[in-house]
Structures are given as structure tokens and as C-alpha cells.
Coordinates of C-alpha atoms and ligand atoms in Angstrom, one line a residue:
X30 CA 0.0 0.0 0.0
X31 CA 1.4 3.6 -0.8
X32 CA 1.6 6.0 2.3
X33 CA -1.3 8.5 1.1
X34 CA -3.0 5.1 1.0
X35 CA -2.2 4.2 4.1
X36 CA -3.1 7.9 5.6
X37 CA -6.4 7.4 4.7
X38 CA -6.7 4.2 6.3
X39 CA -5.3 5.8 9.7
X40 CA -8.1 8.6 9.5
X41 CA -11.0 6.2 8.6
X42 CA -12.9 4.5 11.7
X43 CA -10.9 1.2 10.9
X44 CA -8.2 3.3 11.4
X45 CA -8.6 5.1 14.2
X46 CA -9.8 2.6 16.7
X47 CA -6.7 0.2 16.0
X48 CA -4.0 2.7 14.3
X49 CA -1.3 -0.2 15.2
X50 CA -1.2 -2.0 11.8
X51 CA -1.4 1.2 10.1
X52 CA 1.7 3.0 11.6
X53 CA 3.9 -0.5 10.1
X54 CA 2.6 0.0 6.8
X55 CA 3.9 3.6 6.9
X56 CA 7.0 2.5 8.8
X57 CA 7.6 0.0 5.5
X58 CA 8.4 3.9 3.7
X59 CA 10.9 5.1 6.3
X60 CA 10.8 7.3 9.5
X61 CA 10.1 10.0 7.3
X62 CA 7.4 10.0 4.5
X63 CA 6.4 12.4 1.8
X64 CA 3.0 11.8 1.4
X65 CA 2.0 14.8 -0.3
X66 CA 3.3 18.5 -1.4
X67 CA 4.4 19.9 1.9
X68 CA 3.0 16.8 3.9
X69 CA 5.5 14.3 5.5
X70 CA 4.2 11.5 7.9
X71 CA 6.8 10.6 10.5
X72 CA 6.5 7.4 12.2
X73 CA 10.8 7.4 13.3
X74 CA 10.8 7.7 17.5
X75 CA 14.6 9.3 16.8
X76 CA 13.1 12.1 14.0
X77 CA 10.0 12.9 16.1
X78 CA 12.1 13.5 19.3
X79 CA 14.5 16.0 17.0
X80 CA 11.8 18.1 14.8
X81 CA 9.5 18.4 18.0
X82 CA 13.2 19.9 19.8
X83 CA 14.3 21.6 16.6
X84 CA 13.7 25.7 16.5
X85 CA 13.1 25.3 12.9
X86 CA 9.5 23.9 13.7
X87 CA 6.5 25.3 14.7
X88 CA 2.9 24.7 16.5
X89 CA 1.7 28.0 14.5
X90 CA 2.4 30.1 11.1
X91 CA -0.3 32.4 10.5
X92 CA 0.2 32.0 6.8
X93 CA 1.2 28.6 6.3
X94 CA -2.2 28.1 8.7
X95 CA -4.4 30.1 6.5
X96 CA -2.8 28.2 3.5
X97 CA -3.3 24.8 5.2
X98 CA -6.6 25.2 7.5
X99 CA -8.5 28.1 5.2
X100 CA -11.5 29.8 7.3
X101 CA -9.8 28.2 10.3
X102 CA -10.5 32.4 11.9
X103 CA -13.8 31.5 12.1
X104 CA -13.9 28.8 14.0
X105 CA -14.0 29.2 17.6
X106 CA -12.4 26.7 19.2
X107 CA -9.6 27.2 16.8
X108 CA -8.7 30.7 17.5
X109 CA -9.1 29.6 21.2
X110 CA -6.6 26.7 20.7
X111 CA -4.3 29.5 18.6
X112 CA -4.4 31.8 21.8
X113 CA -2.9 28.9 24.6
X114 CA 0.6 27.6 25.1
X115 CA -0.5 24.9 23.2
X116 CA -0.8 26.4 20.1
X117 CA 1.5 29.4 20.3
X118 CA 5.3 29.7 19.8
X119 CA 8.2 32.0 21.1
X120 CA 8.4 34.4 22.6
X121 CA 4.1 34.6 23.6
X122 CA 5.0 30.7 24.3
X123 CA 8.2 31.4 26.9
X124 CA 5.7 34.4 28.4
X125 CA 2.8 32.0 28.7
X126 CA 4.5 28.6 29.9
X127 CA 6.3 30.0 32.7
X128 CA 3.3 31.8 34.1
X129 CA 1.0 27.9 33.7
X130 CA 4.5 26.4 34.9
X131 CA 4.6 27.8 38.4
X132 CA 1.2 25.2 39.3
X133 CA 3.1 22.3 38.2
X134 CA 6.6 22.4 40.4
X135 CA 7.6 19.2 41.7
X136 CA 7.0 20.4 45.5
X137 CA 3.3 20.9 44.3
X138 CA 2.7 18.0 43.0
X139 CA 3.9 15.7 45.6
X140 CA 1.7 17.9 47.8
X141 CA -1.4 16.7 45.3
X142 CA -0.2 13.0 45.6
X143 CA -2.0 13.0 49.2
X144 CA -5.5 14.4 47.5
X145 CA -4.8 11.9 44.9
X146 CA -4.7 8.8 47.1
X147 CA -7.8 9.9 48.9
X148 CA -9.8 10.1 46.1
X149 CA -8.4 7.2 44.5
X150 CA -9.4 5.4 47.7
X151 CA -13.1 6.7 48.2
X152 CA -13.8 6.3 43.8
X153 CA -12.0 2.5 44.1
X154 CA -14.9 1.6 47.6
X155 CA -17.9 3.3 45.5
X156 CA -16.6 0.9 42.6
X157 CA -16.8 -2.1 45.0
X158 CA -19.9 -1.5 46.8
X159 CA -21.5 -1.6 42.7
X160 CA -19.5 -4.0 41.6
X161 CA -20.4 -6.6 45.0
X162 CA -24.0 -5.5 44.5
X163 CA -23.5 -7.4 40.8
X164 CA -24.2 -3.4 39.5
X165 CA -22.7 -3.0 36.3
X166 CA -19.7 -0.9 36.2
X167 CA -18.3 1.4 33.5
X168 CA -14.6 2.0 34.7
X169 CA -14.3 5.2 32.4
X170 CA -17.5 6.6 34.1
X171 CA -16.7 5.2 37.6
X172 CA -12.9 5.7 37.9
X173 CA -11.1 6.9 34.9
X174 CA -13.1 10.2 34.7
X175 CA -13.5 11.3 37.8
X176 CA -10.5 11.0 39.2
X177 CA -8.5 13.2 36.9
X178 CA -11.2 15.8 36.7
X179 CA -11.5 15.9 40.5
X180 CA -7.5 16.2 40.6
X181 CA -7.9 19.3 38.0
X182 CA -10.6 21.1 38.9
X183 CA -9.1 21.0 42.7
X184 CA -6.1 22.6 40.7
X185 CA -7.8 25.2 39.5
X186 CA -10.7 25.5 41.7
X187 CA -13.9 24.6 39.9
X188 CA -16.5 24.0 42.5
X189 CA -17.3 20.3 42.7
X190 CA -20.7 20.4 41.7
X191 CA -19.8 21.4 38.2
X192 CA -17.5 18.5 37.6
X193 CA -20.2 16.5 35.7
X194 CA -20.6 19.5 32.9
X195 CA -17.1 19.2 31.5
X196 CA -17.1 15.5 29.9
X197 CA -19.2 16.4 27.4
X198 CA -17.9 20.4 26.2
X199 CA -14.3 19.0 26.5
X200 CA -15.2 16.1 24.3
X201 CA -16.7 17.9 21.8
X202 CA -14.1 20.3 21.9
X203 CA -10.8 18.3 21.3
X204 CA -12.5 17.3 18.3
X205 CA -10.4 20.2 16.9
X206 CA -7.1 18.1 17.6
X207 CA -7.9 15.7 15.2
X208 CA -5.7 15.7 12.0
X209 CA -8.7 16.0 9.8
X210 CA -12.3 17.1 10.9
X211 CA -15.5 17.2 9.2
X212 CA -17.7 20.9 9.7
X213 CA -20.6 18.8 11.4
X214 CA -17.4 17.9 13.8
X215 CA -16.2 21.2 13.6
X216 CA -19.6 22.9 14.2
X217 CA -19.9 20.7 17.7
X218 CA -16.4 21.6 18.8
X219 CA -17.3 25.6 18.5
X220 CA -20.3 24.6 20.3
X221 CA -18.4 22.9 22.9
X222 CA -15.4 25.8 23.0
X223 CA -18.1 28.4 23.9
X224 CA -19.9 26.7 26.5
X225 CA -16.9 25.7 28.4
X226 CA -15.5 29.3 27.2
X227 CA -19.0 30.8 28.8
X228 CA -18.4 28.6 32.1
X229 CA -14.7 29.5 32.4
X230 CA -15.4 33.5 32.0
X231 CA -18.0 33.5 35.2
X232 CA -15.5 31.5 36.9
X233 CA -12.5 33.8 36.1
X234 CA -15.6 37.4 37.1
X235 CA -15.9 35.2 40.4
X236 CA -12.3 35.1 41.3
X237 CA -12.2 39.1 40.5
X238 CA -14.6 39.1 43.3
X239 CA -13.3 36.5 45.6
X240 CA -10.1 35.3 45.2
X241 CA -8.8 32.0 46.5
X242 CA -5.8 30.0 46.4
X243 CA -6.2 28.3 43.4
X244 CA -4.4 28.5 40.0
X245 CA -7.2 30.5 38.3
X246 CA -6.7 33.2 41.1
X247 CA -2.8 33.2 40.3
X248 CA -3.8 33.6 36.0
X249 CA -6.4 36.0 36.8
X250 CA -3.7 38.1 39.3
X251 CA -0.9 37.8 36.3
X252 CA -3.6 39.2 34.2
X253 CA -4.7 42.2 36.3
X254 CA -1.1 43.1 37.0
X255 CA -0.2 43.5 33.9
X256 CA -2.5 43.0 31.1
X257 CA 1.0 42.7 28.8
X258 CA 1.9 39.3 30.5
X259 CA -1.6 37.5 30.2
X260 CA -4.3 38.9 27.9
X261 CA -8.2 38.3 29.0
X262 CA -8.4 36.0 25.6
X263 CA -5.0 34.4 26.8
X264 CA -6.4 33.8 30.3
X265 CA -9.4 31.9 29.2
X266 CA -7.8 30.1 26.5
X267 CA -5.0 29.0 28.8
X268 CA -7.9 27.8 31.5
X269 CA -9.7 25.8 28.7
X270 CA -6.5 24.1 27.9
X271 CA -5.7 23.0 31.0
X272 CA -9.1 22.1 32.2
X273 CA -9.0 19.6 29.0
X274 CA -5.9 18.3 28.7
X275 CA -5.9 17.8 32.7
X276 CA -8.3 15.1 32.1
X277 CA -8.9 13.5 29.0
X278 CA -5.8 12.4 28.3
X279 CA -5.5 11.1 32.0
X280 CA -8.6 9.4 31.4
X281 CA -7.4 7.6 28.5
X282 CA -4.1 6.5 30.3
X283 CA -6.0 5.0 33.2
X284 CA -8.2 3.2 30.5
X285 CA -6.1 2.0 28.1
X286 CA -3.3 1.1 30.8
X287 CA -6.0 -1.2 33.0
X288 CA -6.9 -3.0 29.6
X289 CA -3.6 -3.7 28.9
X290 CA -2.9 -4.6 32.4
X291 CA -6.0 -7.1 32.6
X292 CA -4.4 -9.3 29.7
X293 CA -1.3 -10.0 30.8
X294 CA -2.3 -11.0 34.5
X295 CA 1.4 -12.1 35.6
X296 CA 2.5 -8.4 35.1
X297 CA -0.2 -7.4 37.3
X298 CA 0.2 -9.5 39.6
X299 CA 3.3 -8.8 40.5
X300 CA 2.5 -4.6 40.4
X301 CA -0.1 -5.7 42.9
X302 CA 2.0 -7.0 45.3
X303 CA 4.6 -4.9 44.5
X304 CA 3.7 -0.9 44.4
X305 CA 7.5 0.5 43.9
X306 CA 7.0 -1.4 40.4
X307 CA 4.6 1.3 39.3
X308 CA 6.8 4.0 37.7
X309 CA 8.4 1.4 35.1
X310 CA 4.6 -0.2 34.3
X311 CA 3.3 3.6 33.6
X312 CA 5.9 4.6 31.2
X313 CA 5.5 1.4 29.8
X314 CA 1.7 1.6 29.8
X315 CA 2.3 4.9 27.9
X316 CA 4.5 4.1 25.2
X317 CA 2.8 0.6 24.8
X318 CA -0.8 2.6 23.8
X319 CA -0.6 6.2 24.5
X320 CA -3.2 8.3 25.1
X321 CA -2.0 11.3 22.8
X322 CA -1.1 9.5 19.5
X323 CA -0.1 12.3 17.3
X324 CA 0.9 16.1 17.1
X325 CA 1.7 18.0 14.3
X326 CA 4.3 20.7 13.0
X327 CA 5.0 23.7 10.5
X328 CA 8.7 24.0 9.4
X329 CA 9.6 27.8 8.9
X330 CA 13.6 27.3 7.4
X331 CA 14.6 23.9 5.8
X332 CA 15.1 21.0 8.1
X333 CA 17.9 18.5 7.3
X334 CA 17.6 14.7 8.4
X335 CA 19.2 11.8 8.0
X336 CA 20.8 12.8 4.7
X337 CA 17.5 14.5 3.4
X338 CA 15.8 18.0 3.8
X339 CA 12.5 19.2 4.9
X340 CA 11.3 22.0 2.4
X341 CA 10.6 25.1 4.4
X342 CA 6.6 25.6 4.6
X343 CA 5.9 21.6 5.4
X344 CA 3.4 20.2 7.4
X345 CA 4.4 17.4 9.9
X346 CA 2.5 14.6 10.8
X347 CA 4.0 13.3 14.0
X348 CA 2.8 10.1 15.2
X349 CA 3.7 9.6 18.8
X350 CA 2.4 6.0 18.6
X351 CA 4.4 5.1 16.3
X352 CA 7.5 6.5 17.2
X353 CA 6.9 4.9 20.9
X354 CA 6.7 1.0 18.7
X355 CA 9.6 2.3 16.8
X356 CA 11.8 -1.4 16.5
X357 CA 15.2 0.9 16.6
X358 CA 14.3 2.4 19.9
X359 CA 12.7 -0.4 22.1
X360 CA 13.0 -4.0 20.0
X361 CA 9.3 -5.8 20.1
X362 CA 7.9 -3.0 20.1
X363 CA 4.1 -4.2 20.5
X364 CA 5.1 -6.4 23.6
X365 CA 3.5 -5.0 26.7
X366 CA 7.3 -5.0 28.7
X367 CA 7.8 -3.1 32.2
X368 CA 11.4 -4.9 32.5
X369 CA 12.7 -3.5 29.7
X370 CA 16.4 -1.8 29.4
X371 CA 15.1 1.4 28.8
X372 CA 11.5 3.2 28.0
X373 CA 11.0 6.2 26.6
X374 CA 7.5 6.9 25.3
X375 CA 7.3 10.2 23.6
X376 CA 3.7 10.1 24.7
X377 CA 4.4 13.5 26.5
X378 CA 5.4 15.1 23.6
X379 CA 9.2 17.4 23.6
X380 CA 10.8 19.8 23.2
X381 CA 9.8 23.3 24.8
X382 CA 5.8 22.2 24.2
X383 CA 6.7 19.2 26.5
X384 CA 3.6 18.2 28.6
X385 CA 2.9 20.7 31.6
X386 CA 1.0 18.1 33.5
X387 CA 3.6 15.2 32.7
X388 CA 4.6 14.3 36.5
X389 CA 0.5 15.0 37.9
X390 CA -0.4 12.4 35.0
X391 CA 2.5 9.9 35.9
X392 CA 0.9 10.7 39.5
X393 CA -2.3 9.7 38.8
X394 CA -1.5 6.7 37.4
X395 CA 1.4 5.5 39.9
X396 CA -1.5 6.1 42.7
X397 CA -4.4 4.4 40.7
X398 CA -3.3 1.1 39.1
X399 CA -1.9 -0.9 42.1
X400 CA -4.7 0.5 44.6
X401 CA -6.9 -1.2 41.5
X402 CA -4.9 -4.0 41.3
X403 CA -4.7 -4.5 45.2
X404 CA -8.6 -3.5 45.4
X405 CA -10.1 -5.9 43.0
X406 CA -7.8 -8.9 42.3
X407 CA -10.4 -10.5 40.2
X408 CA -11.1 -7.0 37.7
X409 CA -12.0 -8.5 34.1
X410 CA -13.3 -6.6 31.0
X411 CA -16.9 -7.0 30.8
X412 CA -18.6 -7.5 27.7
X413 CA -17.2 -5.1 24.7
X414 CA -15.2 -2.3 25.3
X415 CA -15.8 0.6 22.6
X416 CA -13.3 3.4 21.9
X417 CA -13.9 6.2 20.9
X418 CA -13.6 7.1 17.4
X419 CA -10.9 9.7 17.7
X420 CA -7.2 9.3 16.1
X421 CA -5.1 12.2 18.2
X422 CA -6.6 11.1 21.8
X423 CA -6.8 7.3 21.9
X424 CA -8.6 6.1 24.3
X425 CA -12.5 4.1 25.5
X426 CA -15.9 5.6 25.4
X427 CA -17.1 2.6 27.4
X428 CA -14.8 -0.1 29.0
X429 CA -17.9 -2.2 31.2
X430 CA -15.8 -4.3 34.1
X431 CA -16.8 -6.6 36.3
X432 CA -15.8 -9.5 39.2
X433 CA -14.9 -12.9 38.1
X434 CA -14.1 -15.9 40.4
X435 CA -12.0 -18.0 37.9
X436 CA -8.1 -17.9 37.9
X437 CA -6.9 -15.3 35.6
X438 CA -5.2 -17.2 32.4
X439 CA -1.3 -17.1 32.2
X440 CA 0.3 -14.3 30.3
X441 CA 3.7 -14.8 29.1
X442 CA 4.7 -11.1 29.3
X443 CA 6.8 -11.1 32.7
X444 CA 9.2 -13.9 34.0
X445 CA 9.0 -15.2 37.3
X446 CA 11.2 -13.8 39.0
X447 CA 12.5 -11.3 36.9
X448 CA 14.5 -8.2 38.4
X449 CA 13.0 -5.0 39.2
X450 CA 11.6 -2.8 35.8
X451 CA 14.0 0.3 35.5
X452 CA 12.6 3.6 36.8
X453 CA 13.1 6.3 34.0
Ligands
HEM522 C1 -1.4 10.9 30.3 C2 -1.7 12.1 30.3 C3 -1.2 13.1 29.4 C4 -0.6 13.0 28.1 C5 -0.4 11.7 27.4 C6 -0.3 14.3 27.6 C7 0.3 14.6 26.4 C8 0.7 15.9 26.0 C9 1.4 16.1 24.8 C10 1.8 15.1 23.8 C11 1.7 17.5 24.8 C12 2.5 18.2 23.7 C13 1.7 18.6 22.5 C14 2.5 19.1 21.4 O1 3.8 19.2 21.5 O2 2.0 19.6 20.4 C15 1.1 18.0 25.9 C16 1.1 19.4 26.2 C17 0.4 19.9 27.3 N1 -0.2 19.2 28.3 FE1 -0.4 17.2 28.5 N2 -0.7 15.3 28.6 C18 -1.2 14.6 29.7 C19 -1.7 15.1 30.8 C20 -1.8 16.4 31.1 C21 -2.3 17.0 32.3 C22 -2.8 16.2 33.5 C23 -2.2 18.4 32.2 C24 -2.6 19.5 33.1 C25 -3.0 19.4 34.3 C26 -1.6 18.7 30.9 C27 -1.4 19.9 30.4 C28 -0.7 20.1 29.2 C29 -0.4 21.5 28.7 C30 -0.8 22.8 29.4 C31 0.3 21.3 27.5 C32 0.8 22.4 26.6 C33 2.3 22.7 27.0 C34 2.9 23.6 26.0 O3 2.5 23.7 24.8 O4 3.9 24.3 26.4 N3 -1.4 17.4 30.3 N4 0.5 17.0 26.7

């Protein structure tokens, strides 16, 4: 199959809900594919890692946006997108980042590993009185989304009550991440942008009023004391980003990574009885099916690479779930391995756009899986799991689990007795 071929396969439903066998037919044209004037595909773990580090790239050219996204001004979760760290570049980026940064520090977010725990603890009992009642459980709608958007909105100080309203703007909204979307798509992700865009300007009016130690509060103060450092568009477009990245990618790690830990039941067992372990299985769980599977790039100067050139004006495709089963970088690459020599999923991106929320994610998932594991020793998949039909944030719309009394079948992924999985 030729690679434009093979790009429309990845961006068909086929495609999207298992992109694995896809990436290898692209990988079958090198790291680096041209698949169309100004559009290269990479798929090479080493090349992604360099063009998301190299200056040459961008996330935004007005003019090469306009030339590749036309009427993208009118679209509101665009220009929202185009307004956030995200989506901007140096020197707004630098200006930006280090104002967001200041929430993440490692000394806060070992204080959030304590809030973490707790409502790890109370979501995992609420699971088990439903689950012993023979209630059927959704572990997305039970555990996988509530505990990230709790973590967040503690974060940033959205009232609890309103938790429940964000599932459904941010997953309209992210939507607009996808490589290609249709306007139906796009119409319900401008819908989604301005109702969580509505919601996040009465919060910011109420923190005017009454401030309160919370990261909004900080934004809103960087904002009034100087209107130069954060805009009023910046401020909410900043919120909305982190609101939705704080949990729907964490939602999709915590999903995909208890799948993956169900079948192969010798690796969990020994995270279960073994907690320290968890640091190597998340990375692992992460490259092995991460929940961010692609970003993209604009090159403003030529590029060289291995012994080629990227044209100035090209558009990257960068698929960080490919690059993660790259064979160069980790050998058998679609083996679910916590004791391997080294793991380094790119799932978190690079680069000076390198994920904010990296170490509150890793977090998350260090906390959740063994108190699962420990918690309900017979877990199983329930039925069919269905993902969602997205391509840029992989991950389930349903995954039904339930109790099961018979011995677990025996994986071959771990050995007995095998040393301890390197921390990264
Ligand atoms: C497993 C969970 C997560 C994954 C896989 C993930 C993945 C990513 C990736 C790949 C990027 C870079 C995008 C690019 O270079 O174009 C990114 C950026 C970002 N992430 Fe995450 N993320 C996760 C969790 C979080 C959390 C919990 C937060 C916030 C609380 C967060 C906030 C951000 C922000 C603000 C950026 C933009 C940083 C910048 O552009 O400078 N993420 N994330």
C-alpha cells in the first residue's frame, strides 16, 4: 500500500480505533514519509524526538495556517486553541509557559499525591460496593473520569458540583485536535469551545470578586497586574487548555493502561503485590498505547535529516504512537514489557511544548493502578469495550468491568522472578 494510502486508512474509523497495523505500513516507507506537497508523515521515534526539539519547527504560522486550514478564523475553538501555550510559539510561548508552569513544580505536585490517594481510595470503595452488588460498572464513568477531573478542577478551583458538565464540552471540543475534521465535527467543537468558554469567563468574574488559592486566582492576578503578561483572551484560552488536557488524556491513560494490564495477568500481579514497580509499568503503559497518538508541526527554514531536507513551509504529521513501537528504539515494540532496558514513550510530547502536567499524569497513574490491582484482584473486561472514534486522543468511550471468580489465564509477558523494571 502507498503511504497517502495508508493515511487514509489511519483517518477512517478502521483506522482510528486500531492505528497499530497502520503505523507499520507507513513504517515499511521510512521514518520520514512524503505523502503529499508539503505533507510528511513521521513514524521514526529518533526524527520525532528531533523536529519536536528543533527551532526550525512550529505549533503555528499564521500564513502557512491560513494556507493549510483556510476559514480556520472562524472557528471558535480554533482561535481559542491558537491563543494557549498549546498552540502558540516564542516568545508569547516562553511568556505564557512560565506563568502555567509555576502550578506544576515538583514540591506541588507531591503535595497533590496526598489528595490523589484519597480520592483514589473513596472512587476505588464506591466501585466495590457496585460491583459486589453485581451493578454494572463502566470504569471510564466510575474511575477513569473522575479521578483526573477531580484532581484538575481542585487545581484550578472549579466548584465540585460542576465536575459532571465538562465531559461532554471537552469532548466535543478536542474534536479540533484531530488531524482532519469534518464541519458537522467542527460545528460541535465551536459549540463545545463556547460553552466551556461561557463557564470558564463566570469563573474567572468570580475570582475578580473573591479570590482564593487556586491557580485561576494566580492567572487572573498575572492578568490584572499587567494585562501585557496575560491577555483576557489568553487567560481563558490557557484555562480551557488545561481544564481539558488535565483530564482527557488522563482518562485515556487510566483506561487503556487497566486494559492492557488485565491481559497480561502475571505483570499485574506482581505490580499488585509490588507498588515500587509502578513508575516502570506507567511509562510502559504509555508508550505501549498512549493516550495522545499524534501532534503536528510547521517548518519555517529547511530541516535536514538523516541525509535528506524538509522543504521550508511543510506540514508534519507526527505520530507519537508510532514513534513509541519504533523497533530501533525499544526491539518488540508491541510487547506489553515493564522490565525492559530502557522506556521512553514520547507520549508526552518534547521539546519546549513538552507536557505541563507530565509528572501530575504519571501521578495519577502510579496512585491508581496498584490500589486497583490490590482493590479488586479479580477485575475482568466486561462485555465489549468501545473506543472512541478519535485518532489524536486514543482512548475508550465505554470499558464495562466486572468481578470474576475463575483464575486469571497465564500471560507470558513477565518472567518469574525477573529483576525489578528500571525507573526512567
Ligand atoms: C497521560 C496524560 C497526558 C498526556 C499523554 C499528555 C500529552 C501531552 C502532549 C503530547 C503534549 C504536547 C503537545 C505538542 O507538543 O503539540 C502536551 C502538552 C500539554 N499538556 Fe499534557 N498530557 C497529559 C496530561 C496532562 C495534564 C494532567 C495536564 C494538566 C494538568 C496537561 C497539560 C498540558 C499542557 C498545558 C500542555 C501544553 C504545553 C505547551 O504547549 O507548552 N497534560 N500534553
Amino acid at each position: 500500500m502507498d503511504a497517502a494510502e495508508a493515511v487514509t486508512l489511519l483517518m477512517s474509523p478502521a483506522g482510528r480505533v486500531d492505528p497499530y497495523p497502520v503505523y507499520e505500513l507507513l513504517r515499511a516507507h521510512g521514518p520520514v514519509v512524503e505523502v503529499g506537497p508539503s505533507f510528511f508523515v513521521v513514524t521514526g521515534h529518533a526524527e520525532i524526538d528531533a523536529f519536536l526539539r528543533d527551532p526550525r519547527t512550529r505549533v503555528f504560522d499564521r500564513p502557512l495556517r491560513d494556507q493549510f486550514t483556510p476559514g480556520w478564523q472562524d472557528s471558535a475553538a480554533m482561535v481559542s486553541l491558537s491563543r494557549s501555550v498549546l498552540r502558540t510559539d516564542p516568545p508569547d510561548h516562553t511568556r505564557m509557559r512560565r506563568l502555567v508552569a509555576g502550578a506544576f513544580t515538583p514540591r506541588r505536585i507531591a503535595a497533590l499525591r496526598e489528595v490523589v490517594t484519597a480520592q483514589a481510595g473513596e472512587l476505588a470503595d464506591a466501585m466495590a460496593r457496585r460491583l459486589r452488588a453485581g451493578e454494572p460498572v463502566d470504569f471510564v464513568d466510575q474511575f477513569a473520569y473522575p479521578l483526573p477531573v477531580g484532581v484538575i478542577c481542585a487545581l484550578l478551583g472549579v466548584p465540585a458540583a460542576d465536575r459532571s458538565l465538562f465531559r461532554r464540552w471537552a469532548g466535543d471540543l478536542t474534536g479540533v485536535l484531530e488531524p482532519e475534521i469534518s464541519a458537522e465535527e467542527l460545528a460541535v467543537a465551536d459549540r463545545g469551545a463556547a460553552e466551556l468558554g461561557a463557564y470558564l469567563f463566570d469563573l474567572v468574574a468570580a475570582r475578580h470578586r473573591a479570590p482564593a488559592d487556586d491557580l485561576t486566582t494566580a492567572l487572573v492576578r498575572a492578568h490584572d497586574a499587567d494585562g501585557d503578561r496575560l491577555t483576557a483572551e489568553e487567560l481563558l484560552a490557557n484555562l480551557m487548555v488545561l481544564l481539558v488536557a488535565g483530564f482527557e488524556t488522563t482518562t485515556n491513560l487510566l483506561g487503556n493502561g487497566l486494559v492492557t494490564l488485565l491481559a497480561h495477568p502475571r505483570a499485574a500481579a506482581a505490580l499488585r503485590s509490588r507498588a515500587e514497580l509502578a513508575p516502570a509499568y506507567v511509562e510502559e503503559l504509555l508508550r505501549h498505547d498512549s493516550p495522545v497518538q499524534l501532534t503536528t508541526r510547521l517548518t519555517v527554514a529547511p530541516v535536514p535529516y538523516g541525509g535528506s531536507t524538509l522543504p521550508a513551509g511543510s506540514w508534519l504529521l507526527l505520530l507519537l504512537g508510532a514513534g513509541n513501537r519504533d523497533p530501533r528504539t525499544h526491539p518488540e515494540p508491541a510487547r506489553f514489557d515493564p522490565w525492559r532496558a530502557q522506556i521512553q514513550p514520547l507520549s508526552f510530547g518534547g521539546g519546549p511544548h513538552y507536557c505541563l502536567g507530565a509528572a501530575l499524569a504519571r501521578m495519577e497513574a502510579q496512585v491508581a493502578f496498584p490500589l486497583l490491582l490490590r482493590s479488586f484482584p479479580e477485575l475482568a473486561v466486561a462485555g465489549t469495550p468501545r473506543r472512541r472514534a478519535r485518532l489524536t486522543l486514543r482512548g475508550y468511550a465505554t470499558l464495562p468491568v466486572t468481578l470474576c471468580d475463575q483464575s486469571p489465564p497465564v500471560d507470558a509477558g513477565t518472567p518469574a522472578g525477573a529483576a525489578t523494571p528500571r525507573t526512567p
